[in-house]
CSV table of C-alpha atoms in Angstrom, one decimal:
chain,number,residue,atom,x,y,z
A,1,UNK,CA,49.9,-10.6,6.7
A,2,UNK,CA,51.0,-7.2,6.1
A,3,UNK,CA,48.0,-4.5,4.8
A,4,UNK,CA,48.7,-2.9,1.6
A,5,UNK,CA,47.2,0.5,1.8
A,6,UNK,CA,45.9,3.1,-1.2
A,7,UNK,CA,46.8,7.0,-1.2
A,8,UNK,CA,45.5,9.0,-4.5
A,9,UNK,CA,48.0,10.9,-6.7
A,10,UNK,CA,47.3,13.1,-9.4
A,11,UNK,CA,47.0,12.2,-12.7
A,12,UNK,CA,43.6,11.3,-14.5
A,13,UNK,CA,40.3,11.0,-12.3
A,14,UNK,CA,40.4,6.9,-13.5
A,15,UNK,CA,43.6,5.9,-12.1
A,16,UNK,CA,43.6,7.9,-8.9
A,17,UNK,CA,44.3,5.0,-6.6
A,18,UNK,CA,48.0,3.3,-6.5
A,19,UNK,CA,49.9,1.3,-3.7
A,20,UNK,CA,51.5,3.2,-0.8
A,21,UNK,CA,55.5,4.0,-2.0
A,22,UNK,CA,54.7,2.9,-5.0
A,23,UNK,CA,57.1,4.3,-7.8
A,24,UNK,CA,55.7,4.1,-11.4
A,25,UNK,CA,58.8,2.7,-13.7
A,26,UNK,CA,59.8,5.1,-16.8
A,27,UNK,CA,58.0,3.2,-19.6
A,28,UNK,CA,54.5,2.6,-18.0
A,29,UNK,CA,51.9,5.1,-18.7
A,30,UNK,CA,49.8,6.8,-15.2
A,31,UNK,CA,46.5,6.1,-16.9
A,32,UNK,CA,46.9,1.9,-17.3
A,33,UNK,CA,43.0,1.7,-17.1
A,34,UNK,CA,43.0,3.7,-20.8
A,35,UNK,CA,46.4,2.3,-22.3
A,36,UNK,CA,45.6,-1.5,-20.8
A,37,UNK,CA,49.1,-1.3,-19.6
A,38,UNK,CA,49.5,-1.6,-15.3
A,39,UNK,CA,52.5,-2.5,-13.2
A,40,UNK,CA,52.9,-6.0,-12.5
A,41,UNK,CA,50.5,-7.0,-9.1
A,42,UNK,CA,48.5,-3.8,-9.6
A,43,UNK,CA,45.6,-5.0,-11.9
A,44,UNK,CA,45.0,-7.8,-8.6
A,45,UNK,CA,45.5,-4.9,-6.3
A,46,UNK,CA,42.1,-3.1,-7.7
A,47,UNK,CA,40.7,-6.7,-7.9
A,48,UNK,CA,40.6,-6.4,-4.3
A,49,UNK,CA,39.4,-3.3,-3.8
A,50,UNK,CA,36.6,-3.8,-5.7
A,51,UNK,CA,36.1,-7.3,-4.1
A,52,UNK,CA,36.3,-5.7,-0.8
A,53,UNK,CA,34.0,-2.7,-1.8
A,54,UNK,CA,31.2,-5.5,-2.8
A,55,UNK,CA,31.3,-7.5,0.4
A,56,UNK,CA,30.7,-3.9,2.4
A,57,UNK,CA,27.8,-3.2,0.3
A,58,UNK,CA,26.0,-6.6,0.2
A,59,UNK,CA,27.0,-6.4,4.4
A,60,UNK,CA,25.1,-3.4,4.3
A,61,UNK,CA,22.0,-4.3,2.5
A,62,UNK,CA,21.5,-7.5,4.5
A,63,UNK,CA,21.3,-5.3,7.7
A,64,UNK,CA,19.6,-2.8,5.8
A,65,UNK,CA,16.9,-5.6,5.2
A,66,UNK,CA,17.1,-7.1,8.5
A,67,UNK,CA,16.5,-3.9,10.0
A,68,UNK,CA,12.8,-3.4,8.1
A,69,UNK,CA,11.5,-6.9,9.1
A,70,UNK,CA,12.8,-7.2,12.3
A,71,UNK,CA,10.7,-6.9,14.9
A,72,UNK,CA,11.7,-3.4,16.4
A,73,UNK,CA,11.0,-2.3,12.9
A,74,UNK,CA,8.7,1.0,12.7
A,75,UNK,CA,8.0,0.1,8.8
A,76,UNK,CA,6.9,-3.5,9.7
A,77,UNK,CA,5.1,-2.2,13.2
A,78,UNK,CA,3.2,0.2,10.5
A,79,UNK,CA,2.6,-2.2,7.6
A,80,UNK,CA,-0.8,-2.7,8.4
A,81,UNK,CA,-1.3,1.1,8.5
A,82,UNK,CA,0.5,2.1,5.3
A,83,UNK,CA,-1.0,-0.6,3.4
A,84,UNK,CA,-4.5,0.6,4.8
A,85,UNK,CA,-4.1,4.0,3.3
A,86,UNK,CA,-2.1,3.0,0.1
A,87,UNK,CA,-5.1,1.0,-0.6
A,88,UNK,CA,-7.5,4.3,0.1
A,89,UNK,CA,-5.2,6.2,-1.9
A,90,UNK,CA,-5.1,3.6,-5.1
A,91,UNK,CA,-9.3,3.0,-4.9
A,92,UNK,CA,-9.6,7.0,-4.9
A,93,UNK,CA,-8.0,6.9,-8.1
A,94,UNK,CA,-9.6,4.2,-9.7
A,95,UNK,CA,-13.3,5.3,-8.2
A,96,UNK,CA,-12.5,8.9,-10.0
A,97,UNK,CA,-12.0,6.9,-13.0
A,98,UNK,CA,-14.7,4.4,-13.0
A,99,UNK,CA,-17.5,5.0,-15.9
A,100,UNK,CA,-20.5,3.0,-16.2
A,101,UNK,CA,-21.4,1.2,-19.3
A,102,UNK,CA,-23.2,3.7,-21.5
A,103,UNK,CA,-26.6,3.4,-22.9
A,104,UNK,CA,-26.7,1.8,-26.3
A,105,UNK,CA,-28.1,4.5,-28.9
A,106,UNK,CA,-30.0,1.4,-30.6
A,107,UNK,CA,-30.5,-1.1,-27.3
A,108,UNK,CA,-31.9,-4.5,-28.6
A,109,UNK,CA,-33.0,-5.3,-25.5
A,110,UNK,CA,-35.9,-3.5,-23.6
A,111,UNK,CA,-37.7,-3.5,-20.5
A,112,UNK,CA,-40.2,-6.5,-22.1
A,113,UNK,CA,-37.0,-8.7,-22.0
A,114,UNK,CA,-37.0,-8.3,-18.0
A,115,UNK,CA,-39.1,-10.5,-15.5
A,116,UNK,CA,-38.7,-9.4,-11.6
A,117,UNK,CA,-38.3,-12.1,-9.3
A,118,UNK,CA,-38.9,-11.1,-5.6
A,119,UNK,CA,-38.6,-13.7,-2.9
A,120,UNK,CA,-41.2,-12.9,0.0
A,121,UNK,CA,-41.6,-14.4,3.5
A,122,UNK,CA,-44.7,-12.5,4.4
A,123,UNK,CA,-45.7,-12.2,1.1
A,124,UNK,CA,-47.7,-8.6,2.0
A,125,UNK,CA,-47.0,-5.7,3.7
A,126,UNK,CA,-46.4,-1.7,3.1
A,127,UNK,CA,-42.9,-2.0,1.8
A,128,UNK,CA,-43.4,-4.4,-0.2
A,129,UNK,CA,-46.7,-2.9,-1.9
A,130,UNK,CA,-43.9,0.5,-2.4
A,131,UNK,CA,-41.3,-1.8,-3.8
A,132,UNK,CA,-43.6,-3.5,-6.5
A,133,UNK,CA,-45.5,-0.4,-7.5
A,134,UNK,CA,-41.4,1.2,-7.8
A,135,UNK,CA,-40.7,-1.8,-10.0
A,136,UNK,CA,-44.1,-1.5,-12.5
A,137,UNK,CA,-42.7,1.8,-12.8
A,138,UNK,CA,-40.2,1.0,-14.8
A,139,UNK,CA,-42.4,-1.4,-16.9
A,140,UNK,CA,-41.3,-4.6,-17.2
A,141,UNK,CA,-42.8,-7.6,-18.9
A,142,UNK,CA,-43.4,-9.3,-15.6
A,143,UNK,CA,-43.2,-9.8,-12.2
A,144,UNK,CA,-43.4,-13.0,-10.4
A,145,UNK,CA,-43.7,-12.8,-6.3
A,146,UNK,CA,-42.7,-16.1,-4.8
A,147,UNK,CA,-43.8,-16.3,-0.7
A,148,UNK,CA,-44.7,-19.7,1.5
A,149,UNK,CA,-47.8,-20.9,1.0
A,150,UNK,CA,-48.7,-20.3,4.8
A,151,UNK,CA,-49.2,-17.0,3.4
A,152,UNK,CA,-49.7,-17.6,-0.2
A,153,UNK,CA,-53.2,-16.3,0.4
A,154,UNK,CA,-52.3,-12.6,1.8
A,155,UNK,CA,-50.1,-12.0,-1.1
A,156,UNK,CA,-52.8,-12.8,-3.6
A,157,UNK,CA,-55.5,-10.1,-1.5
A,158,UNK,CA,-53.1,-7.8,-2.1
A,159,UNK,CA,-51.7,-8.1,-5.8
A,160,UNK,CA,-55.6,-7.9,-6.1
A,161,UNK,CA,-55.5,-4.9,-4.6
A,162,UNK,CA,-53.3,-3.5,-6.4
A,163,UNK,CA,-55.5,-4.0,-10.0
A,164,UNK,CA,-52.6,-5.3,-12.2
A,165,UNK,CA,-52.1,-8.5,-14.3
A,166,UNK,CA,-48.4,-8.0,-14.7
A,167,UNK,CA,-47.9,-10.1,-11.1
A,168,UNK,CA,-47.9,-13.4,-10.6
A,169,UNK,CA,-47.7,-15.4,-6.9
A,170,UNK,CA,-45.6,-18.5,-6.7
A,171,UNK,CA,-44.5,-20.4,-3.6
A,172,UNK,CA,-42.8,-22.8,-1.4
A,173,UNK,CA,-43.6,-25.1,1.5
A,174,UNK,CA,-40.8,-23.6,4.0
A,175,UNK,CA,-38.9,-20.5,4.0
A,176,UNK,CA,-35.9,-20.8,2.0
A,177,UNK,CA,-34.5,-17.9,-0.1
A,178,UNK,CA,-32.6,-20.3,-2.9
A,179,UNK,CA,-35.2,-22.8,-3.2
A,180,UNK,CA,-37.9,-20.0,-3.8
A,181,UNK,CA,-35.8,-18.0,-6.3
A,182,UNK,CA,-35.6,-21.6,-8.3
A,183,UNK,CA,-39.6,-22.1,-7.7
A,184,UNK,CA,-39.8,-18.8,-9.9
A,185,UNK,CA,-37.4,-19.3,-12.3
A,186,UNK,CA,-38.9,-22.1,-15.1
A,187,UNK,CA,-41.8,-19.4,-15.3
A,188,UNK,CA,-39.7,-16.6,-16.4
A,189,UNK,CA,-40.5,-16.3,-20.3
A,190,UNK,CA,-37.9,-13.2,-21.1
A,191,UNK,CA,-34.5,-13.3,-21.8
A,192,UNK,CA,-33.2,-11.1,-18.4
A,193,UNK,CA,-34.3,-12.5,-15.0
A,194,UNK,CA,-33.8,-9.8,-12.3
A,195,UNK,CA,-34.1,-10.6,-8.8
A,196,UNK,CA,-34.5,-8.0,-6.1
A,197,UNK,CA,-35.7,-7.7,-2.5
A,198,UNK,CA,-38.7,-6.8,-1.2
A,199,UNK,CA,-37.8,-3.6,0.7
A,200,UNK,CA,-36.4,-2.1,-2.4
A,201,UNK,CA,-37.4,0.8,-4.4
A,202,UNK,CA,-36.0,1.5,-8.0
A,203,UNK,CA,-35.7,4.6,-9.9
A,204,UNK,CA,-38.1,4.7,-13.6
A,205,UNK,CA,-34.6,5.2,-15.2
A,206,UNK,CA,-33.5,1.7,-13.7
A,207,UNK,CA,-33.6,-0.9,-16.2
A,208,UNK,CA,-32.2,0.5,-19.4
A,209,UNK,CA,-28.9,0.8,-17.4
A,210,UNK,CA,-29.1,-2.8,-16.4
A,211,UNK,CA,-29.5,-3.9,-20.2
A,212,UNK,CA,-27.0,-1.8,-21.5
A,213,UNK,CA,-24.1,-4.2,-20.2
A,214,UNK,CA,-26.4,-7.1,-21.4
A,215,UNK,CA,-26.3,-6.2,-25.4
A,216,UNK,CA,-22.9,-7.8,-24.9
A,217,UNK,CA,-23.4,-11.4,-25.1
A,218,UNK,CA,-20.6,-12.1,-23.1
A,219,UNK,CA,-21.7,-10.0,-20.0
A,220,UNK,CA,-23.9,-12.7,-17.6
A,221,UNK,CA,-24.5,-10.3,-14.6
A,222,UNK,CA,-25.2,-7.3,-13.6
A,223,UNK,CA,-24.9,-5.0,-10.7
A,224,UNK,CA,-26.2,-1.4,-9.1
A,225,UNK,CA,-25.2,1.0,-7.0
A,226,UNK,CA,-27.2,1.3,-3.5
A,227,UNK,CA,-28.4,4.0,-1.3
A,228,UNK,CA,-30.3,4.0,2.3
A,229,UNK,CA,-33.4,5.3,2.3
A,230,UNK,CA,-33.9,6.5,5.8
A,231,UNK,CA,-37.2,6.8,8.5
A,232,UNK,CA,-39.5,9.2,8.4
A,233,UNK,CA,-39.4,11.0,11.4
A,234,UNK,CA,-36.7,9.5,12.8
A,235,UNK,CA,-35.7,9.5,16.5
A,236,UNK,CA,-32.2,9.6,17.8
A,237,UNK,CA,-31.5,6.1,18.0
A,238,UNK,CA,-33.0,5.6,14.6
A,239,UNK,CA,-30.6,8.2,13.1
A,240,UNK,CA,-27.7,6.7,14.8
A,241,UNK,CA,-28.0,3.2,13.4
A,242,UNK,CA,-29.3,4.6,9.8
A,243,UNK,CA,-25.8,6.7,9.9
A,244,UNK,CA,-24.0,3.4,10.1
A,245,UNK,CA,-26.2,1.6,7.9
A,246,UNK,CA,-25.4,4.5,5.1
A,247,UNK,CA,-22.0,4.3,5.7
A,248,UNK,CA,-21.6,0.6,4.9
A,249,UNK,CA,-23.7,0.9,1.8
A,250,UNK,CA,-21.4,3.9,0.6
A,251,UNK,CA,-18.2,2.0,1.2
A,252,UNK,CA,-19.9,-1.1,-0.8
A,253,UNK,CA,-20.2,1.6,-3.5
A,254,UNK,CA,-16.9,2.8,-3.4
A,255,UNK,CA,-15.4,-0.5,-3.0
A,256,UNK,CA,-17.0,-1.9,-6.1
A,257,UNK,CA,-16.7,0.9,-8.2
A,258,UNK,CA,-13.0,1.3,-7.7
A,259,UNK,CA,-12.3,-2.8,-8.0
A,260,UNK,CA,-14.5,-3.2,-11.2
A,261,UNK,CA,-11.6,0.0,-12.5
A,262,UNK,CA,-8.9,-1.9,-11.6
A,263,UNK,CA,-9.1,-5.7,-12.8
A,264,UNK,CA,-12.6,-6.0,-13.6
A,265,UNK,CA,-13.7,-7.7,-10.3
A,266,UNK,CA,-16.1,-6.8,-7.2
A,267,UNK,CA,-16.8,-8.5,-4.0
A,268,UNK,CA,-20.1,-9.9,-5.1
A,269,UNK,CA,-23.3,-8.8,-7.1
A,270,UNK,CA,-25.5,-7.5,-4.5
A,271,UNK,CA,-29.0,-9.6,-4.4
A,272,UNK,CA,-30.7,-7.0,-3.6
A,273,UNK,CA,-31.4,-6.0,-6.8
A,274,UNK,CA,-29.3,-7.6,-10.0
A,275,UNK,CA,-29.4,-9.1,-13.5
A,276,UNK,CA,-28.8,-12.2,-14.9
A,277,UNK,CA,-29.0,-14.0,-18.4
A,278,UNK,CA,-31.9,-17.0,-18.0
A,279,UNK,CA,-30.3,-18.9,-19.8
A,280,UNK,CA,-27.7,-19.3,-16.9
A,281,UNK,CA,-30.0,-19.8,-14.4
A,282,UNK,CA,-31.5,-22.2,-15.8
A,283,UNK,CA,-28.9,-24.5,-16.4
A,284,UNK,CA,-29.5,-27.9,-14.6
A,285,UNK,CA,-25.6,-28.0,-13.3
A,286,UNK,CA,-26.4,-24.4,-12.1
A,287,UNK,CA,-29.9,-25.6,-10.2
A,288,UNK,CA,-28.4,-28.7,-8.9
A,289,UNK,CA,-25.2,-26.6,-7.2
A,290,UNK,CA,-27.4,-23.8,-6.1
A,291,UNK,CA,-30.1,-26.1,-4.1
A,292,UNK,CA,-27.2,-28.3,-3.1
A,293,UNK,CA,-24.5,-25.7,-1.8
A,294,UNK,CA,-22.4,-27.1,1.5
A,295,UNK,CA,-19.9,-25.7,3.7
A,296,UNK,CA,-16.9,-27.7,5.0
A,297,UNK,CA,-18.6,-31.0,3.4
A,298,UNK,CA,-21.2,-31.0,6.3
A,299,UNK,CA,-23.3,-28.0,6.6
A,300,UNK,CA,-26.3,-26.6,3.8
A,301,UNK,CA,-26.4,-23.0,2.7
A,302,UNK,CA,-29.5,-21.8,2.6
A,303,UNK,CA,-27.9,-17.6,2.8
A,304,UNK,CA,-25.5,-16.6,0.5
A,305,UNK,CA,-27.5,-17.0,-2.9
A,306,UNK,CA,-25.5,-13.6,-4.6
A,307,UNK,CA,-22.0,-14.9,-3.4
A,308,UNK,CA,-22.8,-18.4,-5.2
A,309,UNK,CA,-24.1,-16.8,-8.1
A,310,UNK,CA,-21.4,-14.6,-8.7
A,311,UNK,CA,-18.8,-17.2,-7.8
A,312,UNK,CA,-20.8,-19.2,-10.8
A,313,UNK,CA,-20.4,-16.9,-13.0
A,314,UNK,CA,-16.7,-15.9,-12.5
A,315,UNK,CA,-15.8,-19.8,-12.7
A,316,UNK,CA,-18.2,-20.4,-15.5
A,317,UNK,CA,-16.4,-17.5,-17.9
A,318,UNK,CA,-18.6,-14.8,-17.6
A,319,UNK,CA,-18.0,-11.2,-17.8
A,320,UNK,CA,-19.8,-9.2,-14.3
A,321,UNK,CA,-20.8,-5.4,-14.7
A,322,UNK,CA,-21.2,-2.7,-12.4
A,323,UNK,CA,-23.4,0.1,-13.3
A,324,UNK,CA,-22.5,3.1,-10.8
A,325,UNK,CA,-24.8,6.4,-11.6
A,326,UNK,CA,-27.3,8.0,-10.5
A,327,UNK,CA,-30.3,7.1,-12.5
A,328,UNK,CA,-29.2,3.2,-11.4
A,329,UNK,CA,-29.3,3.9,-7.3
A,330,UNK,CA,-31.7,1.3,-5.9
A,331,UNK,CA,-32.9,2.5,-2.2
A,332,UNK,CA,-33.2,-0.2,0.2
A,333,UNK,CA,-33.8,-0.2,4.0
A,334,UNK,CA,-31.2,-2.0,6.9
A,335,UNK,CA,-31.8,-2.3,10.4
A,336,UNK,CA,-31.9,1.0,12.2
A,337,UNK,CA,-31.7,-0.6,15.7
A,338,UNK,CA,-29.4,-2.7,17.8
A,339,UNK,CA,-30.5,-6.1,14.8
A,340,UNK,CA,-28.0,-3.8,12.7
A,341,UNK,CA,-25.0,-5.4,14.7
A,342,UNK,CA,-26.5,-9.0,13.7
A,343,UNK,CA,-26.9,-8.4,10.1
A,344,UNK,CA,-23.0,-7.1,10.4
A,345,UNK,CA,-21.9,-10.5,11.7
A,346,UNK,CA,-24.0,-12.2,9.1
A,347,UNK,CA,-22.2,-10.7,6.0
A,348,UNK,CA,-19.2,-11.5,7.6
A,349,UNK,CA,-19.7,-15.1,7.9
A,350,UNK,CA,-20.7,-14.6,4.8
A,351,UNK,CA,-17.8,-13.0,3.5
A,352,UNK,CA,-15.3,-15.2,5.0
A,353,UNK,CA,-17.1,-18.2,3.4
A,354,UNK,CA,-17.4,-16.9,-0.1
A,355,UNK,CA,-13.9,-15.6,-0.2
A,356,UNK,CA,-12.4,-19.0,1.1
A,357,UNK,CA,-14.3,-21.0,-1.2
A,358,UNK,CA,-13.4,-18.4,-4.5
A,359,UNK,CA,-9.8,-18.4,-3.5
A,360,UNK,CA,-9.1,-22.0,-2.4
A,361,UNK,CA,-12.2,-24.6,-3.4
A,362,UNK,CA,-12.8,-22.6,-7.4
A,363,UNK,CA,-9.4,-21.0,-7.7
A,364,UNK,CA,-11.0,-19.6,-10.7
A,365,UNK,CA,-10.1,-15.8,-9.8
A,366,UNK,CA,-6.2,-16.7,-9.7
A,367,UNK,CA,-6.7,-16.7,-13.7
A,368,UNK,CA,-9.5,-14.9,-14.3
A,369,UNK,CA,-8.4,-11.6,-14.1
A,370,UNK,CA,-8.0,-10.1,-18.0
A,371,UNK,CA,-9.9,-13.1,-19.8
A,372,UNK,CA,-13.1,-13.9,-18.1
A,373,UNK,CA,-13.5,-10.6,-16.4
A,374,UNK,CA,-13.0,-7.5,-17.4
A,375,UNK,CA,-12.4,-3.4,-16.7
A,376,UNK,CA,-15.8,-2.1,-17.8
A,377,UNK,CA,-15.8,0.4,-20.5
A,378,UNK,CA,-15.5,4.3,-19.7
């Protein structure tokens, strides 16, 4: 089949192309594209052109594409890299523009709507005398110290000790973190049930920045930025570990600040210290599922009691806060020797459990992005 070829002639910039030899007859015009008037077979000509043009291109953006997820590809060898630090890049932003909820010129609730639930194995101890006198700081209504009652008895020497009736001693027959946070719970009489750890130690500005969230009824927990607080005297091994320690409670903070910016969400409401509506926690549903938690069908969670609650609560409809500022910085101690690298692996079993369960067992966070959770205000 012979080739018809193209050769521009001058004339307007619209009509520039014409067959090879080609001699326009007396009564067409040389612009047919703006006097709709062309030669016979030229119209079919440009067809072509065009046609052809279109193939090249698509031809060219199929390699173009095959080229960037092939395997020899730079940008797919680098994905992993460039997504690492667009991520960084994006959570900058938002951790910049995170704002805690403010505190309510008017608040309705106070720190006598708060009872402070701290789950105990030994039950005594020097950081755990420092954490409860940090926590009657702040004054709240009560606090309720649940231990095993193997050492029920030490616990109750020293809240004597200590010459205060705001503390009360529950306990348990074995060791078991969820079953002694429910022990305490039907004896909370206040509206807010906080539960923290006992190697914690709040600030006396702690609480109203808890509540403030709470005057919203449709807030159900609360959250609070975390700091290490480090040895005294510490050695060089001690130093090492508490640098690493620090550095994984700053890039919680980080991490929760900048995803509570961007769709209202957060990795989990940390159990060291955190706020929750009694009301919630004492649902039965909620008390059954919590004391009756498995993995894989087979296996009973004892660990894990902030991932289930906050998994409850996004599933459940209720809004999650995170109150990042200085007069809310809780200080709590990690491991500052070689144990650090098992309390690692544990939050990352931990992790990988919760974040199967939210994303395939609930499913709840698929939707609840911009209804049930929500960007906190600035």
């Amino acid at each position: 089949m012979a080739r018809v070829g193209f050769i521009a002639v001058d004339g307007p910039r619209r009509s520039s192309l014409q067959p090879t030899g080609f001699v326009w007859p007396s009564h067409y015009s040389r612009d047919p594209i703006r006097h709709n008037s062309c030669p016979p077979g030229y119209a079919s000509l440009c067809s072509l052109r065009l046609l052809n043009r279109l193939k090249k291109s698509i031809a060219y953006f199929a390699m173009g594409v095959s080229e960037i997820f092939s395997y020899d590809s730079p940008l797919l060898r680098n994905s992993p890299l460039i997504y690492r630090y667009l991520r960084l890049v994006v959570n900058l932003f938002a951790f910049c523009r995170h704002r805690p909820v403010p505190l309510p010129e008017a608040p309705l609730l106070t720190c006598q709507d708060v009872t402070v639930v701290i789950p105990s194995l030994q039950g005594d101890g020097g950081e755990l005398w420092d954490t409860i006198q940090s926590i009657l700081a702040t004054e709240p209504h009560e606090i309720i110290l649940v231990t095993v009652e193997a050492h029920e008895l030490r616990a109750r020497m020293m809240v004597k000790s200590m010459g205060t009736s705001k503390v009360r001693i529950c306990s348990v027959a074995q060791a078991n973190k969820r079953r002694q946070m429910v022990c305490a719970i039907p004896e909370v009489r206040t509206e807010i049930t906080i539960f923290a750890d006992d190697d914690v130690t709040w600030p006396k500005t702690l609480l109203p920045w808890m509540l403030a969230p709470l005057e919203d009824e449709r807030y159900g927990g609360v959250g609070t930025n975390q700091r290490l607080r480090r040895a005294e005297c510490p050695n060089l091994q001690q130093r090492m570990w508490g640098y690493l320690g620090a550095l994984y409670l700053e890039r919680r903070n980080f991490d929760c600040a900048s995803c509570m910016y961007m769709d209202g969400g957060l990795p989990c409401l940390s159990g060291r210290t955190v706020a929750y509506r009694t009301r919630i926690l004492r649902d039965p549903a909620f008390t059954y599922s919590f004391t009756h938690e498995e993995w894989l069908g087979q296996y009973r969670m004892y660990a894990d009691d902030d991932n289930f609650i906050t998994r409850w609560l996004v599933s459940h409809g209720q809004k999650i806060a995170y109150q990042y500022h200085k007069q809310s910085e809780v200080q709590t101690t990690l491991e500052d020797n070689p144990k650090f690298l098992r309390q690692c692996l544990r939050w990352s079993r931990s992790n990988w459990r919760s974040n199967i369960t939210s994303m395939f067992c609930d499913g709840q966070i698929w939707t609840s992005v911009g209804s049930s959770v929500t960007r906190s205000p600035r």
